[in-house]
mmCIF file of C-alpha atoms in Angstrom:
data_model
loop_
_atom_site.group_PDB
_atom_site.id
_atom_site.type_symbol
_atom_site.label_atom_id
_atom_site.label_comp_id
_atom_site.label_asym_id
_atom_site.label_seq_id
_atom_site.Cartn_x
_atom_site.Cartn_y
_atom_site.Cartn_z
ATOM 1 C CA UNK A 268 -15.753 0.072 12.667
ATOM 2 C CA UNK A 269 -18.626 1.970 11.811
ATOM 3 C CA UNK A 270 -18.021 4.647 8.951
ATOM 4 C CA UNK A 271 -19.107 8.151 10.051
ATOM 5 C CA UNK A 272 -22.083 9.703 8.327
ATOM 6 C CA UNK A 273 -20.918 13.141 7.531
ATOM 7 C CA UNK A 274 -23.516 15.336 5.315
ATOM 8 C CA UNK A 275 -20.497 17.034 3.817
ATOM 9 C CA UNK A 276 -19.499 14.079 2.512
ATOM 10 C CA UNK A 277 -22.583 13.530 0.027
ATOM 11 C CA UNK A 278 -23.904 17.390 0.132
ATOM 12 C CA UNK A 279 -26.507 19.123 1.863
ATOM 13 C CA UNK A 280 -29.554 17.066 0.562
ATOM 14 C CA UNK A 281 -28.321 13.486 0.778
ATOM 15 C CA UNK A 282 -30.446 12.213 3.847
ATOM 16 C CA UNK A 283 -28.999 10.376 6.861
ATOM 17 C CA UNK A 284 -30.638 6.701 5.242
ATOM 18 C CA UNK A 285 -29.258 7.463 1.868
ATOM 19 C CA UNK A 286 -25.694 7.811 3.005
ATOM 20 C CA UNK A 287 -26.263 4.263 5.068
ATOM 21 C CA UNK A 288 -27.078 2.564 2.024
ATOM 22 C CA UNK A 289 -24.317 4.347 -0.062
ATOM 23 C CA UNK A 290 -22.021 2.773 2.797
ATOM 24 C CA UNK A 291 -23.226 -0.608 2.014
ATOM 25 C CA UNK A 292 -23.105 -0.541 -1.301
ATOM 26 C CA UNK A 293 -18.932 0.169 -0.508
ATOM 27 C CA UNK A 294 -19.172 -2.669 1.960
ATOM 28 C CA UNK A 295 -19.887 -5.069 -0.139
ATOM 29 C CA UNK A 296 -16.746 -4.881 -2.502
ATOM 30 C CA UNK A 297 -14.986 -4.342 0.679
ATOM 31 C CA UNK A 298 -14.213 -0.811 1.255
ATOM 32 C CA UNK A 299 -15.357 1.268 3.933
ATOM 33 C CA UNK A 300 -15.274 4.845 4.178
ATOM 34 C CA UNK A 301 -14.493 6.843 6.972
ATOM 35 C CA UNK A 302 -14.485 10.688 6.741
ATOM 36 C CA UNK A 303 -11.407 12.709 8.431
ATOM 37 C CA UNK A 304 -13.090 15.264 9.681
ATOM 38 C CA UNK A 305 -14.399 19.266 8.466
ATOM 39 C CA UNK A 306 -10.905 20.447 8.410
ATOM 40 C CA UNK A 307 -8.855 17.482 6.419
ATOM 41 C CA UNK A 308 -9.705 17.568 2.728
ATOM 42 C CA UNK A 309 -9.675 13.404 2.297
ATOM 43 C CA UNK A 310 -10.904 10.174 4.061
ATOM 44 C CA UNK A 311 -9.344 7.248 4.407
ATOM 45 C CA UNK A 312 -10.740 3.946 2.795
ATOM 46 C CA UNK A 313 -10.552 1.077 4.881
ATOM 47 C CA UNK A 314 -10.283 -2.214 2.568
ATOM 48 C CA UNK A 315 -10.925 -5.813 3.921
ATOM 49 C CA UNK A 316 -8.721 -8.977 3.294
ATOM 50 C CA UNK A 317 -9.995 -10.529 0.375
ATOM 51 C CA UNK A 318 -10.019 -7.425 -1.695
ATOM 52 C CA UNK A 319 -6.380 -6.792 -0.313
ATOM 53 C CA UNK A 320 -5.626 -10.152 -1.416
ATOM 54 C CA UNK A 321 -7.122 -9.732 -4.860
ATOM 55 C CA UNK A 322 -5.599 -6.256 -5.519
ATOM 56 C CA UNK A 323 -1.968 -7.162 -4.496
ATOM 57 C CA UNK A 324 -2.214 -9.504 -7.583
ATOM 58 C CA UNK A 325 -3.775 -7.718 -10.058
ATOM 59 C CA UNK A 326 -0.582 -4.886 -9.302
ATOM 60 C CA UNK A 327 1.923 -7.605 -8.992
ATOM 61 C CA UNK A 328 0.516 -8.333 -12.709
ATOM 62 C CA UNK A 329 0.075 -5.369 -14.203
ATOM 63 C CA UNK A 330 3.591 -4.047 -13.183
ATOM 64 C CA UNK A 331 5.036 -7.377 -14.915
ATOM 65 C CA UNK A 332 3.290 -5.872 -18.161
ATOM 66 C CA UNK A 333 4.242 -2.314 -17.592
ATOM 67 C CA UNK A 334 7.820 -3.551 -17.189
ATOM 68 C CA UNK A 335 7.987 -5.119 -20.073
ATOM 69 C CA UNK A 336 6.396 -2.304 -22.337
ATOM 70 C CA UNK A 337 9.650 -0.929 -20.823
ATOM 71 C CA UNK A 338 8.096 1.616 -18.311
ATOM 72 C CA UNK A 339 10.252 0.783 -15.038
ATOM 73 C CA UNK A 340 9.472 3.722 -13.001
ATOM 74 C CA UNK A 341 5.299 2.893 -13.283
ATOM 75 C CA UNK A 342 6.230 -0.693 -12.690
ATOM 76 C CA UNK A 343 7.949 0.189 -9.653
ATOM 77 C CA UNK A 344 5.096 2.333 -8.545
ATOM 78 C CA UNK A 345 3.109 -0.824 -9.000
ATOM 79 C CA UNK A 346 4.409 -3.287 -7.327
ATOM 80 C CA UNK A 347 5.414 -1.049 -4.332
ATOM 81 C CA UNK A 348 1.352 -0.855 -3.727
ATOM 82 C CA UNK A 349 1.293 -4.542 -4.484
ATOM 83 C CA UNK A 350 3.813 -5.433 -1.491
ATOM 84 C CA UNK A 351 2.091 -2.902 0.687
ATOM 85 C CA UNK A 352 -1.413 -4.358 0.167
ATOM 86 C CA UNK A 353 0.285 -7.499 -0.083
ATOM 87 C CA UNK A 354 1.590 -6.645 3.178
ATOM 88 C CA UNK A 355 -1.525 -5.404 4.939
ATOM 89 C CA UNK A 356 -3.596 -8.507 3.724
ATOM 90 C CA UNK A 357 -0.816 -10.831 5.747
ATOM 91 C CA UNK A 358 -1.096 -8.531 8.941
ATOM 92 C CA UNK A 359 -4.590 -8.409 9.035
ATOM 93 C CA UNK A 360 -5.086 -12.701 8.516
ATOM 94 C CA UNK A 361 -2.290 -13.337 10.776
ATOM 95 C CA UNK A 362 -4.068 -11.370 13.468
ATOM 96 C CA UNK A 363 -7.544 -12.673 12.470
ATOM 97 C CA UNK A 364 -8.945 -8.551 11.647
ATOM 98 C CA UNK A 365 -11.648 -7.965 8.767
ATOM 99 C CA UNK A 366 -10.185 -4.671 7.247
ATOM 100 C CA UNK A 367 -7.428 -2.016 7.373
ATOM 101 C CA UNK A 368 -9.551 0.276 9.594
ATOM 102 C CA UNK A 369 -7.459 -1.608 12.251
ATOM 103 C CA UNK A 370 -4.261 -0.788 10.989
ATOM 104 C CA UNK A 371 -2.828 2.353 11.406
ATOM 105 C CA UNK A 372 -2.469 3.833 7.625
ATOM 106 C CA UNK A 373 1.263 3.641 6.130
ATOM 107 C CA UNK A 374 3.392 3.268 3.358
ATOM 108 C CA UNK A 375 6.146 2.303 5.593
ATOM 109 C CA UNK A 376 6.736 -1.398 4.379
ATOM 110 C CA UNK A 377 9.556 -2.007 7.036
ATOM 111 C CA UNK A 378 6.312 -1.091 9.619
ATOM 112 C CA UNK A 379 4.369 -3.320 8.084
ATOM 113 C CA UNK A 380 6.477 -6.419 7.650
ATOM 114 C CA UNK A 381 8.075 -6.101 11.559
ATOM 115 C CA UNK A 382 5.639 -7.909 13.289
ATOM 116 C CA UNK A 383 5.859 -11.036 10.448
ATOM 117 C CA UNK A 384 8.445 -12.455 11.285
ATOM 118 C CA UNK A 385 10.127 -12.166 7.782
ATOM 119 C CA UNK A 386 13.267 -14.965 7.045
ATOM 120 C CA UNK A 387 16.458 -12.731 8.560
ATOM 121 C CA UNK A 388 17.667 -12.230 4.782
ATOM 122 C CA UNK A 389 14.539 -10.537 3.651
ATOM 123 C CA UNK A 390 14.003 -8.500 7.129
ATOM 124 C CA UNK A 391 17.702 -7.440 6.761
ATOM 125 C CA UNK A 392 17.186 -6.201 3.236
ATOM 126 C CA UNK A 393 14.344 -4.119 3.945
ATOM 127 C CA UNK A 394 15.868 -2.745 6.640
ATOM 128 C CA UNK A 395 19.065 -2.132 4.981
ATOM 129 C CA UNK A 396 16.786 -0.191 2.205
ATOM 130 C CA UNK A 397 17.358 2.770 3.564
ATOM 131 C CA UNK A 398 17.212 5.273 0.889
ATOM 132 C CA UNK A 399 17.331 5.565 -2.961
ATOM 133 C CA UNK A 400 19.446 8.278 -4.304
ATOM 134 C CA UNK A 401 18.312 10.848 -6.659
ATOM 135 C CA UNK A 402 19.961 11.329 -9.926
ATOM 136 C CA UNK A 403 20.854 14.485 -10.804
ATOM 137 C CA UNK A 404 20.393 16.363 -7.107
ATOM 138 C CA UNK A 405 23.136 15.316 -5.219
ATOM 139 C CA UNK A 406 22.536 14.660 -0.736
ATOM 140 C CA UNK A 407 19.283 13.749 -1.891
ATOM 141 C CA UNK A 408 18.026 10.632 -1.170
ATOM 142 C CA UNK A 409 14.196 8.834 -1.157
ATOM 143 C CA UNK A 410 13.555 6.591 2.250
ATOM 144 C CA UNK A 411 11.669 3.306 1.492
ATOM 145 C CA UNK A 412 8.590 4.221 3.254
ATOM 146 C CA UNK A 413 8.263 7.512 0.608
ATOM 147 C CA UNK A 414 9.657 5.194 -2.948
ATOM 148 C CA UNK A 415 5.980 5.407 -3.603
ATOM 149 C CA UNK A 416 6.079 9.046 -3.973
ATOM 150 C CA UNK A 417 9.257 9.066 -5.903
ATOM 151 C CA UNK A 418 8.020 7.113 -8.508
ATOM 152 C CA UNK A 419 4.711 8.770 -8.494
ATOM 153 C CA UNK A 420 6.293 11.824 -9.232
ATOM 154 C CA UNK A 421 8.703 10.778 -12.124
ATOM 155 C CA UNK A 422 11.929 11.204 -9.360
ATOM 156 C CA UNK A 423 14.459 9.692 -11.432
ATOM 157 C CA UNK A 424 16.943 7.214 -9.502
ATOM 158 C CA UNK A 425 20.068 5.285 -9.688
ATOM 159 C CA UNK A 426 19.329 2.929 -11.677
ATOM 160 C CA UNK A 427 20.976 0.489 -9.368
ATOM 161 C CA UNK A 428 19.228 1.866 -6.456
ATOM 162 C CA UNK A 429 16.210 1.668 -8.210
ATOM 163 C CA UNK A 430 16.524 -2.469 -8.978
ATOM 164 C CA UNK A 431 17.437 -3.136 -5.308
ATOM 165 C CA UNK A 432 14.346 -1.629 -4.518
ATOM 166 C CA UNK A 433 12.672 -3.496 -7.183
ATOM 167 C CA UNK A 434 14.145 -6.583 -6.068
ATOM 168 C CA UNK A 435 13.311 -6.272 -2.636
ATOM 169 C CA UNK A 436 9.742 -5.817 -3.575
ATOM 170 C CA UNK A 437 9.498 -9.083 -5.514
ATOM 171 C CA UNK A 438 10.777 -10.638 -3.035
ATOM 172 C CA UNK A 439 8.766 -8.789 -0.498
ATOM 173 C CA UNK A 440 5.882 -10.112 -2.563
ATOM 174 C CA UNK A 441 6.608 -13.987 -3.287
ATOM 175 C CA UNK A 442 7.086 -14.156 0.479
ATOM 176 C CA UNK A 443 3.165 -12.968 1.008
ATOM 177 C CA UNK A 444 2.336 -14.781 -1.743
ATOM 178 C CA UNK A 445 4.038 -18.335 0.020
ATOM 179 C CA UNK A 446 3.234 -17.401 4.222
#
């Protein structure tokens, strides 16, 4: 997929050639750029499967360290992007694709891991994750597919919610890590 070359992007006196070679310079770390058009404020970055690959780990990692500074919630945070790139990356090699511009863009992990054919313990899991509850605001509760968010925020959970969800995403992980 071609990224599209929109002046607005770079300002009024960034030529047509200069953008191009901006573009490369993203393409070869693996990220392309696509702009969403004049009204949308943001663009989507399309990433390829070896940076997916390498990125899923170095969250995976760094959560393991956050988490044992004692910061769950960031942790979390951090390996919910982990199993979602972790995710993508097996998607796109399973169907042979370069990058994520061929994916349609989620945070729904359950989306993501459908078409994987995940062992019938693990797909049941995520699918049984249906929602975390909030502490302190009762009737609400945070779907899987918007944990990210929760965390992002500082949304404090149940704490036992909150380590099923963890859980999951370990294992969501390892399994990547092993297919």
């Amino acid at each position: 997929m071609e990224p599209s070359l929109d002046l607005g992007l770079f300002g009024d006196d960034t030529s047509a050639d200069e953008q191009a070679g901006l573009f490369r310079t993203f393409d070869h770390i693996g990220v392309v750029v696509t702009s969403c058009g004049a009204m949308m404020c943001g663009m989507v970055l399309h990433v390829g499967v070896a940076a997916l690959r390498k990125r899923w780990v170095q969250l995976r990692d760094s959560a393991g360290k956050v988490a044992d500074g004692g910061d769950t919630v960031t942790s979390c945070l951090l390996l919910f992007y982990a199993a979602e790139c972790a995710l993508k990356e097996r998607v796109l090699a399973r169907r042979g694709l370069r990058d994520t511009s061929h994916l349609e863009p989620t945070h729904d992990l359950w989306k993501l891991a459908r078409d994987l054919g995940l062992p019938r313990h693990l797909g049941a899991a995520l699918k049984g994750m249906k929602n975390c509850r909030a502490v302190g605001q009762p009737g609400v509760n945070v779907a899987l597919p918007d944990l990210h968010q929760a965390w992002r925020y500082g949304v404090k959970l149940h704490v036992e919610d909150e380590k099923k969800a963890r859980d999951l995403l370990d294992e969501l992980i390892s399994w990547c890590e092993q297919d």
